[in-house]
Amino acid sequence: MPRQRPRTRSPCPAGSASSRGWRVAPAQRGRADAGASPWHPLSGNPRNVDPALSAHGPAANAGKVHRLSDECIHGFEDGLCAICFPKPAPEVPAKPAAVRRAPASRTSGRATPSRTAGASRGKPIQVGTQRLYHVTHIKNLPAILSDGALLADAGAQSAHPSVDVSSAAGRETRRSVDVAGRPVAGFVPFFLSPHARVWDSLRSREPDPRLAGDAGHYAPAEFVILVTGAAAALATGESAVADRDAALPLTRFGTGRDGSERMLHSLLADAEGEALLDAEFLVADAFPISSVALIGVSDEKVRDVVKRHLAEAGTNTKVAVYPPWFRKADEPLA
């Protein structure tokens, strides 16, 4: 069996059959070089071997045209040469970019009440822990301790203060406005803030229709503030909560324990605390001195006087010196 020659390209002049990447069997070489080949390189795909050439060997393929690759210089068909047709590099899936999370903030965005301890957003409101404040002149303290309670102006046992800073018109109005079947004057009033507006007018010595004309003659240090909690006030009996001055015509009230708690909750929901500056907590008839948690005073001198009155009455109520409660709202700290 004759030995087959390897399929290699030989240098050929431009324009010849070999220079175009295809070869003619030996029996037809002369005729192909002369341009008499029945096959033309543009008649079909020049990169594939003619599918009609299925026999092997030079005898079987004599006189037949073989179309070889015009790209592989090693004589292999397209795609079979690992050098001319290297396999593509395997695709490596791209790793997803890591997501960087912003660090959690260590500070709270919650609004802070500007003048008083109002409710904080995001936290449940505890109505019972709200502080209540009753302001009176220090000369009225001995009678209060003697009675064992703070008494309403028009209650079952009326109060007769030694120093009265309320205006006559204001007292009359409170006697004429009814709440839950009794006049507003039949309740002991408490502020919901130590910076309530009427108290701020008194300590600033500014005119206010609710204050007597001579109220400005008294220094803020002459007053004391009796402090209790809403839970203690609600437990004493009948109560009411007003969303502003209780004697005003448009004032809204929450009465009874449930109504008082709902109104108080609504007032405490004001994050700025402005609603607490006008609101009032009202306790019917009297409020026992035993339910007073502490008495706030402006300085040590007043504290000593208050302690002496408490000792004489056999009461050990706590006394605290807290000057900010006795300064007007815009007065800077010393």
PDB file of N, CA and C in Angstrom, residues 134-223:
ATOM      1  N   HIS A 134     -47.851  71.310  92.647  1.00  0.00           N
ATOM      2  CA  HIS A 134     -48.746  72.300  93.250  1.00  0.00           C
ATOM      3  C   HIS A 134     -47.890  73.388  93.897  1.00  0.00           C
ATOM      4  N   VAL A 135     -48.065  74.641  93.443  1.00  0.00           N
ATOM      5  CA  VAL A 135     -47.268  75.768  93.930  1.00  0.00           C
ATOM      6  C   VAL A 135     -48.069  76.535  94.981  1.00  0.00           C
ATOM      7  N   THR A 136     -47.425  76.836  96.087  1.00  0.00           N
ATOM      8  CA  THR A 136     -48.062  77.641  97.132  1.00  0.00           C
ATOM      9  C   THR A 136     -47.004  78.464  97.857  1.00  0.00           C
ATOM     10  N   HIS A 137     -47.453  79.527  98.514  1.00  0.00           N
ATOM     11  CA  HIS A 137     -46.523  80.363  99.277  1.00  0.00           C
ATOM     12  C   HIS A 137     -46.119  79.627 100.548  1.00  0.00           C
ATOM     13  N   ILE A 138     -44.872  79.854 100.994  1.00  0.00           N
ATOM     14  CA  ILE A 138     -44.369  79.137 102.159  1.00  0.00           C
ATOM     15  C   ILE A 138     -45.184  79.444 103.412  1.00  0.00           C
ATOM     16  N   LYS A 139     -45.843  80.618 103.468  1.00  0.00           N
ATOM     17  CA  LYS A 139     -46.662  80.955 104.635  1.00  0.00           C
ATOM     18  C   LYS A 139     -47.939  80.131 104.699  1.00  0.00           C
ATOM     19  N   ASN A 140     -48.316  79.496 103.600  1.00  0.00           N
ATOM     20  CA  ASN A 140     -49.504  78.641 103.604  1.00  0.00           C
ATOM     21  C   ASN A 140     -49.199  77.214 104.063  1.00  0.00           C
ATOM     22  N   LEU A 141     -47.900  76.874 104.166  1.00  0.00           N
ATOM     23  CA  LEU A 141     -47.524  75.501 104.480  1.00  0.00           C
ATOM     24  C   LEU A 141     -47.965  75.050 105.872  1.00  0.00           C
ATOM     25  N   PRO A 142     -47.847  75.871 106.927  1.00  0.00           N
ATOM     26  CA  PRO A 142     -48.286  75.394 108.253  1.00  0.00           C
ATOM     27  C   PRO A 142     -49.757  74.989 108.286  1.00  0.00           C
ATOM     28  N   ALA A 143     -50.639  75.740 107.609  1.00  0.00           N
ATOM     29  CA  ALA A 143     -52.064  75.385 107.598  1.00  0.00           C
ATOM     30  C   ALA A 143     -52.297  74.096 106.814  1.00  0.00           C
ATOM     31  N   ILE A 144     -51.563  73.917 105.738  1.00  0.00           N
ATOM     32  CA  ILE A 144     -51.696  72.685 104.948  1.00  0.00           C
ATOM     33  C   ILE A 144     -51.285  71.480 105.784  1.00  0.00           C
ATOM     34  N   LEU A 145     -50.172  71.605 106.504  1.00  0.00           N
ATOM     35  CA  LEU A 145     -49.719  70.502 107.352  1.00  0.00           C
ATOM     36  C   LEU A 145     -50.691  70.260 108.497  1.00  0.00           C
ATOM     37  N   SER A 146     -51.284  71.323 109.006  1.00  0.00           N
ATOM     38  CA  SER A 146     -52.255  71.175 110.094  1.00  0.00           C
ATOM     39  C   SER A 146     -53.503  70.436 109.620  1.00  0.00           C
ATOM     40  N   ASP A 147     -53.966  70.755 108.405  1.00  0.00           N
ATOM     41  CA  ASP A 147     -55.145  70.082 107.850  1.00  0.00           C
ATOM     42  C   ASP A 147     -54.820  68.666 107.379  1.00  0.00           C
ATOM     43  N   GLY A 148     -53.545  68.409 107.160  1.00  0.00           N
ATOM     44  CA  GLY A 148     -53.146  67.089 106.669  1.00  0.00           C
ATOM     45  C   GLY A 148     -53.438  66.893 105.196  1.00  0.00           C
ATOM     46  N   ALA A 149     -53.769  67.994 104.500  1.00  0.00           N
ATOM     47  CA  ALA A 149     -54.119  67.862 103.082  1.00  0.00           C
ATOM     48  C   ALA A 149     -54.134  69.225 102.410  1.00  0.00           C
ATOM     49  N   LEU A 150     -53.993  69.189 101.104  1.00  0.00           N
ATOM     50  CA  LEU A 150     -54.270  70.363 100.282  1.00  0.00           C
ATOM     51  C   LEU A 150     -55.773  70.411 100.053  1.00  0.00           C
ATOM     52  N   LEU A 151     -56.390  71.554 100.319  1.00  0.00           N
ATOM     53  CA  LEU A 151     -57.841  71.673 100.216  1.00  0.00           C
ATOM     54  C   LEU A 151     -58.228  72.500  98.997  1.00  0.00           C
ATOM     55  N   ALA A 152     -59.371  72.128  98.386  1.00  0.00           N
ATOM     56  CA  ALA A 152     -59.893  72.874  97.245  1.00  0.00           C
ATOM     57  C   ALA A 152     -60.484  74.192  97.722  1.00  0.00           C
ATOM     58  N   ASP A 153     -60.548  75.169  96.809  1.00  0.00           N
ATOM     59  CA  ASP A 153     -61.088  76.488  97.150  1.00  0.00           C
ATOM     60  C   ASP A 153     -62.568  76.418  97.497  1.00  0.00           C
ATOM     61  N   ALA A 154     -63.315  75.543  96.811  1.00  0.00           N
ATOM     62  CA  ALA A 154     -64.751  75.431  97.066  1.00  0.00           C
ATOM     63  C   ALA A 154     -65.121  73.969  97.298  1.00  0.00           C
ATOM     64  N   GLY A 155     -64.310  73.274  98.060  1.00  0.00           N
ATOM     65  CA  GLY A 155     -64.572  71.876  98.340  1.00  0.00           C
ATOM     66  C   GLY A 155     -65.416  71.708  99.587  1.00  0.00           C
ATOM     67  N   ALA A 156     -65.490  70.449 100.056  1.00  0.00           N
ATOM     68  CA  ALA A 156     -66.254  70.172 101.264  1.00  0.00           C
ATOM     69  C   ALA A 156     -65.680  70.930 102.441  1.00  0.00           C
ATOM     70  N   GLN A 157     -64.386  71.114 102.474  1.00  0.00           N
ATOM     71  CA  GLN A 157     -63.703  71.902 103.503  1.00  0.00           C
ATOM     72  C   GLN A 157     -62.818  72.912 102.772  1.00  0.00           C
ATOM     73  N   SER A 158     -63.275  74.133 102.714  1.00  0.00           N
ATOM     74  CA  SER A 158     -62.607  75.141 101.893  1.00  0.00           C
ATOM     75  C   SER A 158     -61.286  75.566 102.497  1.00  0.00           C
ATOM     76  N   ALA A 159     -60.377  75.897 101.593  1.00  0.00           N
ATOM     77  CA  ALA A 159     -59.065  76.383 102.007  1.00  0.00           C
ATOM     78  C   ALA A 159     -59.120  77.883 102.237  1.00  0.00           C
ATOM     79  N   HIS A 160     -58.313  78.350 103.182  1.00  0.00           N
ATOM     80  CA  HIS A 160     -58.208  79.781 103.470  1.00  0.00           C
ATOM     81  C   HIS A 160     -56.721  80.125 103.544  1.00  0.00           C
ATOM     82  N   PRO A 161     -56.105  80.328 102.403  1.00  0.00           N
ATOM     83  CA  PRO A 161     -54.655  80.561 102.386  1.00  0.00           C
ATOM     84  C   PRO A 161     -54.290  81.900 103.006  1.00  0.00           C
ATOM     85  N   SER A 162     -53.159  81.936 103.678  1.00  0.00           N
ATOM     86  CA  SER A 162     -52.652  83.188 104.253  1.00  0.00           C
ATOM     87  C   SER A 162     -52.205  84.142 103.150  1.00  0.00           C
ATOM     88  N   VAL A 163     -51.597  83.608 102.117  1.00  0.00           N
ATOM     89  CA  VAL A 163     -51.167  84.407 100.962  1.00  0.00           C
ATOM     90  C   VAL A 163     -51.869  83.836  99.736  1.00  0.00           C
ATOM     91  N   ASP A 164     -52.709  84.662  99.108  1.00  0.00           N
ATOM     92  CA  ASP A 164     -53.463  84.231  97.933  1.00  0.00           C
ATOM     93  C   ASP A 164     -52.990  85.039  96.724  1.00  0.00           C
ATOM     94  N   VAL A 165     -52.399  84.394  95.771  1.00  0.00           N
ATOM     95  CA  VAL A 165     -51.889  85.100  94.588  1.00  0.00           C
ATOM     96  C   VAL A 165     -52.826  84.964  93.396  1.00  0.00           C
ATOM     97  N   SER A 166     -53.971  84.299  93.558  1.00  0.00           N
ATOM     98  CA  SER A 166     -54.942  84.178  92.470  1.00  0.00           C
ATOM     99  C   SER A 166     -55.810  85.423  92.417  1.00  0.00           C
ATOM    100  N   SER A 167     -56.160  85.839  91.219  1.00  0.00           N
ATOM    101  CA  SER A 167     -57.017  87.013  91.062  1.00  0.00           C
ATOM    102  C   SER A 167     -58.445  86.676  91.470  1.00  0.00           C
ATOM    103  N   ALA A 168     -59.180  87.690  91.930  1.00  0.00           N
ATOM    104  CA  ALA A 168     -60.573  87.492  92.339  1.00  0.00           C
ATOM    105  C   ALA A 168     -61.416  87.048  91.145  1.00  0.00           C
ATOM    106  N   ALA A 169     -61.156  87.649  89.973  1.00  0.00           N
ATOM    107  CA  ALA A 169     -61.915  87.271  88.781  1.00  0.00           C
ATOM    108  C   ALA A 169     -61.631  85.816  88.399  1.00  0.00           C
ATOM    109  N   GLY A 170     -60.389  85.423  88.532  1.00  0.00           N
ATOM    110  CA  GLY A 170     -60.040  84.048  88.202  1.00  0.00           C
ATOM    111  C   GLY A 170     -60.709  83.056  89.132  1.00  0.00           C
ATOM    112  N   ARG A 171     -60.784  83.367  90.409  1.00  0.00           N
ATOM    113  CA  ARG A 171     -61.437  82.473  91.367  1.00  0.00           C
ATOM    114  C   ARG A 171     -62.931  82.380  91.077  1.00  0.00           C
ATOM    115  N   GLU A 172     -63.528  83.507  90.739  1.00  0.00           N
ATOM    116  CA  GLU A 172     -64.962  83.504  90.460  1.00  0.00           C
ATOM    117  C   GLU A 172     -65.265  82.676  89.212  1.00  0.00           C
ATOM    118  N   THR A 173     -64.440  82.801  88.206  1.00  0.00           N
ATOM    119  CA  THR A 173     -64.645  82.018  86.979  1.00  0.00           C
ATOM    120  C   THR A 173     -64.534  80.528  87.266  1.00  0.00           C
ATOM    121  N   ARG A 174     -63.600  80.136  88.060  1.00  0.00           N
ATOM    122  CA  ARG A 174     -63.423  78.725  88.365  1.00  0.00           C
ATOM    123  C   ARG A 174     -64.579  78.189  89.208  1.00  0.00           C
ATOM    124  N   ARG A 175     -65.239  79.048  89.933  1.00  0.00           N
ATOM    125  CA  ARG A 175     -66.413  78.610  90.702  1.00  0.00           C
ATOM    126  C   ARG A 175     -67.644  78.444  89.806  1.00  0.00           C
ATOM    127  N   SER A 176     -67.632  79.100  88.648  1.00  0.00           N
ATOM    128  CA  SER A 176     -68.814  79.070  87.775  1.00  0.00           C
ATOM    129  C   SER A 176     -68.744  77.996  86.690  1.00  0.00           C
ATOM    130  N   VAL A 177     -67.609  77.407  86.478  1.00  0.00           N
ATOM    131  CA  VAL A 177     -67.451  76.372  85.444  1.00  0.00           C
ATOM    132  C   VAL A 177     -67.522  75.003  86.099  1.00  0.00           C
ATOM    133  N   ASP A 178     -68.456  74.155  85.603  1.00  0.00           N
ATOM    134  CA  ASP A 178     -68.647  72.834  86.193  1.00  0.00           C
ATOM    135  C   ASP A 178     -67.903  71.753  85.408  1.00  0.00           C
ATOM    136  N   VAL A 179     -67.394  70.804  86.140  1.00  0.00           N
ATOM    137  CA  VAL A 179     -66.741  69.620  85.570  1.00  0.00           C
ATOM    138  C   VAL A 179     -67.216  68.402  86.354  1.00  0.00           C
ATOM    139  N   ALA A 180     -67.834  67.461  85.654  1.00  0.00           N
ATOM    140  CA  ALA A 180     -68.309  66.223  86.284  1.00  0.00           C
ATOM    141  C   ALA A 180     -69.204  66.512  87.488  1.00  0.00           C
ATOM    142  N   GLY A 181     -70.085  67.503  87.363  1.00  0.00           N
ATOM    143  CA  GLY A 181     -71.063  67.779  88.406  1.00  0.00           C
ATOM    144  C   GLY A 181     -70.575  68.632  89.550  1.00  0.00           C
ATOM    145  N   ARG A 182     -69.387  69.198  89.453  1.00  0.00           N
ATOM    146  CA  ARG A 182     -68.886  70.082  90.500  1.00  0.00           C
ATOM    147  C   ARG A 182     -68.084  71.204  89.850  1.00  0.00           C
ATOM    148  N   PRO A 183     -67.960  72.355  90.519  1.00  0.00           N
ATOM    149  CA  PRO A 183     -67.202  73.461  89.934  1.00  0.00           C
ATOM    150  C   PRO A 183     -65.708  73.146  89.882  1.00  0.00           C
ATOM    151  N   VAL A 184     -65.020  73.818  88.965  1.00  0.00           N
ATOM    152  CA  VAL A 184     -63.574  73.646  88.873  1.00  0.00           C
ATOM    153  C   VAL A 184     -62.921  74.012  90.197  1.00  0.00           C
ATOM    154  N   ALA A 185     -63.474  74.999  90.894  1.00  0.00           N
ATOM    155  CA  ALA A 185     -62.928  75.414  92.189  1.00  0.00           C
ATOM    156  C   ALA A 185     -63.085  74.337  93.252  1.00  0.00           C
ATOM    157  N   GLY A 186     -63.871  73.299  92.977  1.00  0.00           N
ATOM    158  CA  GLY A 186     -64.036  72.199  93.920  1.00  0.00           C
ATOM    159  C   GLY A 186     -62.934  71.151  93.792  1.00  0.00           C
ATOM    160  N   PHE A 187     -61.939  71.418  92.977  1.00  0.00           N
ATOM    161  CA  PHE A 187     -60.807  70.507  92.798  1.00  0.00           C
ATOM    162  C   PHE A 187     -59.515  71.184  93.252  1.00  0.00           C
ATOM    163  N   VAL A 188     -58.593  70.388  93.746  1.00  0.00           N
ATOM    164  CA  VAL A 188     -57.240  70.865  94.035  1.00  0.00           C
ATOM    165  C   VAL A 188     -56.453  70.817  92.722  1.00  0.00           C
ATOM    166  N   PRO A 189     -55.931  71.964  92.257  1.00  0.00           N
ATOM    167  CA  PRO A 189     -55.249  71.966  90.959  1.00  0.00           C
ATOM    168  C   PRO A 189     -53.762  71.614  91.072  1.00  0.00           C
ATOM    169  N   PHE A 190     -53.291  70.886  90.083  1.00  0.00           N
ATOM    170  CA  PHE A 190     -51.862  70.578  89.941  1.00  0.00           C
ATOM    171  C   PHE A 190     -51.427  70.934  88.516  1.00  0.00           C
ATOM    172  N   PHE A 191     -50.206  71.413  88.401  1.00  0.00           N
ATOM    173  CA  PHE A 191     -49.599  71.587  87.083  1.00  0.00           C
ATOM    174  C   PHE A 191     -48.988  70.255  86.639  1.00  0.00           C
ATOM    175  N   LEU A 192     -48.815  70.124  85.326  1.00  0.00           N
ATOM    176  CA  LEU A 192     -48.138  68.943  84.787  1.00  0.00           C
ATOM    177  C   LEU A 192     -46.690  69.229  84.427  1.00  0.00           C
ATOM    178  N   SER A 193     -46.233  70.441  84.752  1.00  0.00           N
ATOM    179  CA  SER A 193     -44.846  70.814  84.477  1.00  0.00           C
ATOM    180  C   SER A 193     -44.384  71.821  85.522  1.00  0.00           C
ATOM    181  N   PRO A 194     -43.129  71.760  85.954  1.00  0.00           N
ATOM    182  CA  PRO A 194     -42.605  72.774  86.874  1.00  0.00           C
ATOM    183  C   PRO A 194     -42.365  74.108  86.179  1.00  0.00           C
ATOM    184  N   HIS A 195     -42.631  74.153  84.877  1.00  0.00           N
ATOM    185  CA  HIS A 195     -42.478  75.384  84.108  1.00  0.00           C
ATOM    186  C   HIS A 195     -43.810  75.801  83.487  1.00  0.00           C
ATOM    187  N   ALA A 196     -44.914  75.470  84.161  1.00  0.00           N
ATOM    188  CA  ALA A 196     -46.235  75.854  83.668  1.00  0.00           C
ATOM    189  C   ALA A 196     -46.288  77.366  83.443  1.00  0.00           C
ATOM    190  N   ARG A 197     -47.082  77.783  82.470  1.00  0.00           N
ATOM    191  CA  ARG A 197     -47.060  79.185  82.045  1.00  0.00           C
ATOM    192  C   ARG A 197     -47.522  80.140  83.142  1.00  0.00           C
ATOM    193  N   VAL A 198     -48.540  79.774  83.899  1.00  0.00           N
ATOM    194  CA  VAL A 198     -48.994  80.688  84.952  1.00  0.00           C
ATOM    195  C   VAL A 198     -47.932  80.819  86.047  1.00  0.00           C
ATOM    196  N   TRP A 199     -47.246  79.729  86.376  1.00  0.00           N
ATOM    197  CA  TRP A 199     -46.155  79.784  87.349  1.00  0.00           C
ATOM    198  C   TRP A 199     -44.972  80.560  86.771  1.00  0.00           C
ATOM    199  N   ASP A 200     -44.723  80.431  85.476  1.00  0.00           N
ATOM    200  CA  ASP A 200     -43.643  81.188  84.852  1.00  0.00           C
ATOM    201  C   ASP A 200     -43.952  82.686  84.884  1.00  0.00           C
ATOM    202  N   SER A 201     -45.228  83.049  84.723  1.00  0.00           N
ATOM    203  CA  SER A 201     -45.605  84.470  84.827  1.00  0.00           C
ATOM    204  C   SER A 201     -45.375  84.983  86.241  1.00  0.00           C
ATOM    205  N   LEU A 202     -45.647  84.143  87.234  1.00  0.00           N
ATOM    206  CA  LEU A 202     -45.466  84.552  88.627  1.00  0.00           C
ATOM    207  C   LEU A 202     -43.991  84.726  88.965  1.00  0.00           C
ATOM    208  N   ARG A 203     -43.148  83.779  88.594  1.00  0.00           N
ATOM    209  CA  ARG A 203     -41.731  83.883  88.929  1.00  0.00           C
ATOM    210  C   ARG A 203     -41.014  84.906  88.053  1.00  0.00           C
ATOM    211  N   SER A 204     -41.603  85.240  86.889  1.00  0.00           N
ATOM    212  CA  SER A 204     -41.033  86.290  86.038  1.00  0.00           C
ATOM    213  C   SER A 204     -41.591  87.665  86.383  1.00  0.00           C
ATOM    214  N   ARG A 205     -42.616  87.675  87.258  1.00  0.00           N
ATOM    215  CA  ARG A 205     -43.292  88.911  87.669  1.00  0.00           C
ATOM    216  C   ARG A 205     -43.878  89.646  86.466  1.00  0.00           C
ATOM    217  N   GLU A 206     -44.504  88.867  85.621  1.00  0.00           N
ATOM    218  CA  GLU A 206     -45.171  89.419  84.448  1.00  0.00           C
ATOM    219  C   GLU A 206     -46.678  89.407  84.678  1.00  0.00           C
ATOM    220  N   PRO A 207     -47.414  90.387  84.121  1.00  0.00           N
ATOM    221  CA  PRO A 207     -48.870  90.439  84.309  1.00  0.00           C
ATOM    222  C   PRO A 207     -49.554  89.204  83.729  1.00  0.00           C
ATOM    223  N   ASP A 208     -50.545  88.704  84.443  1.00  0.00           N
ATOM    224  CA  ASP A 208     -51.324  87.554  83.990  1.00  0.00           C
ATOM    225  C   ASP A 208     -52.718  87.697  84.596  1.00  0.00           C
ATOM    226  N   PRO A 209     -53.799  87.576  83.799  1.00  0.00           N
ATOM    227  CA  PRO A 209     -55.154  87.758  84.343  1.00  0.00           C
ATOM    228  C   PRO A 209     -55.521  86.750  85.420  1.00  0.00           C
ATOM    229  N   ARG A 210     -54.808  85.669  85.517  1.00  0.00           N
ATOM    230  CA  ARG A 210     -55.101  84.669  86.544  1.00  0.00           C
ATOM    231  C   ARG A 210     -54.453  85.000  87.883  1.00  0.00           C
ATOM    232  N   LEU A 211     -53.548  85.982  87.886  1.00  0.00           N
ATOM    233  CA  LEU A 211     -52.809  86.338  89.100  1.00  0.00           C
ATOM    234  C   LEU A 211     -53.316  87.650  89.683  1.00  0.00           C
ATOM    235  N   ALA A 212     -53.229  87.732  90.997  1.00  0.00           N
ATOM    236  CA  ALA A 212     -53.612  88.977  91.682  1.00  0.00           C
ATOM    237  C   ALA A 212     -52.638  90.088  91.322  1.00  0.00           C
ATOM    238  N   GLY A 213     -53.105  91.329  91.462  1.00  0.00           N
ATOM    239  CA  GLY A 213     -52.279  92.468  91.096  1.00  0.00           C
ATOM    240  C   GLY A 213     -50.994  92.566  91.893  1.00  0.00           C
ATOM    241  N   ASP A 214     -51.018  92.126  93.155  1.00  0.00           N
ATOM    242  CA  ASP A 214     -49.823  92.220  93.992  1.00  0.00           C
ATOM    243  C   ASP A 214     -48.984  90.942  93.988  1.00  0.00           C
ATOM    244  N   ALA A 215     -49.300  90.002  93.080  1.00  0.00           N
ATOM    245  CA  ALA A 215     -48.557  88.736  93.048  1.00  0.00           C
ATOM    246  C   ALA A 215     -47.092  88.965  92.710  1.00  0.00           C
ATOM    247  N   GLY A 216     -46.821  90.009  91.923  1.00  0.00           N
ATOM    248  CA  GLY A 216     -45.451  90.288  91.540  1.00  0.00           C
ATOM    249  C   GLY A 216     -44.589  90.803  92.665  1.00  0.00           C
ATOM    250  N   HIS A 217     -45.197  91.111  93.820  1.00  0.00           N
ATOM    251  CA  HIS A 217     -44.425  91.603  94.958  1.00  0.00           C
ATOM    252  C   HIS A 217     -43.670  90.474  95.662  1.00  0.00           C
ATOM    253  N   TYR A 218     -44.060  89.260  95.379  1.00  0.00           N
ATOM    254  CA  TYR A 218     -43.438  88.118  96.051  1.00  0.00           C
ATOM    255  C   TYR A 218     -42.294  87.563  95.195  1.00  0.00           C
ATOM    256  N   ALA A 219     -41.198  87.277  95.859  1.00  0.00           N
ATOM    257  CA  ALA A 219     -40.054  86.680  95.163  1.00  0.00           C
ATOM    258  C   ALA A 219     -40.316  85.191  94.927  1.00  0.00           C
ATOM    259  N   PRO A 220     -39.822  84.639  93.828  1.00  0.00           N
ATOM    260  CA  PRO A 220     -40.023  83.209  93.570  1.00  0.00           C
ATOM    261  C   PRO A 220     -39.516  82.325  94.703  1.00  0.00           C
ATOM    262  N   ALA A 221     -38.472  82.751  95.407  1.00  0.00           N
ATOM    263  CA  ALA A 221     -37.916  81.939  96.491  1.00  0.00           C
ATOM    264  C   ALA A 221     -38.877  81.806  97.668  1.00  0.00           C
ATOM    265  N   GLU A 222     -39.935  82.627  97.727  1.00  0.00           N
ATOM    266  CA  GLU A 222     -40.900  82.543  98.828  1.00  0.00           C
ATOM    267  C   GLU A 222     -41.920  81.429  98.622  1.00  0.00           C
ATOM    268  N   PHE A 223     -41.866  80.782  97.483  1.00  0.00           N
ATOM    269  CA  PHE A 223     -42.836  79.732  97.180  1.00  0.00           C
ATOM    270  C   PHE A 223     -42.187  78.354  97.310  1.00  0.00           C
TER     271      PHE A 223
END
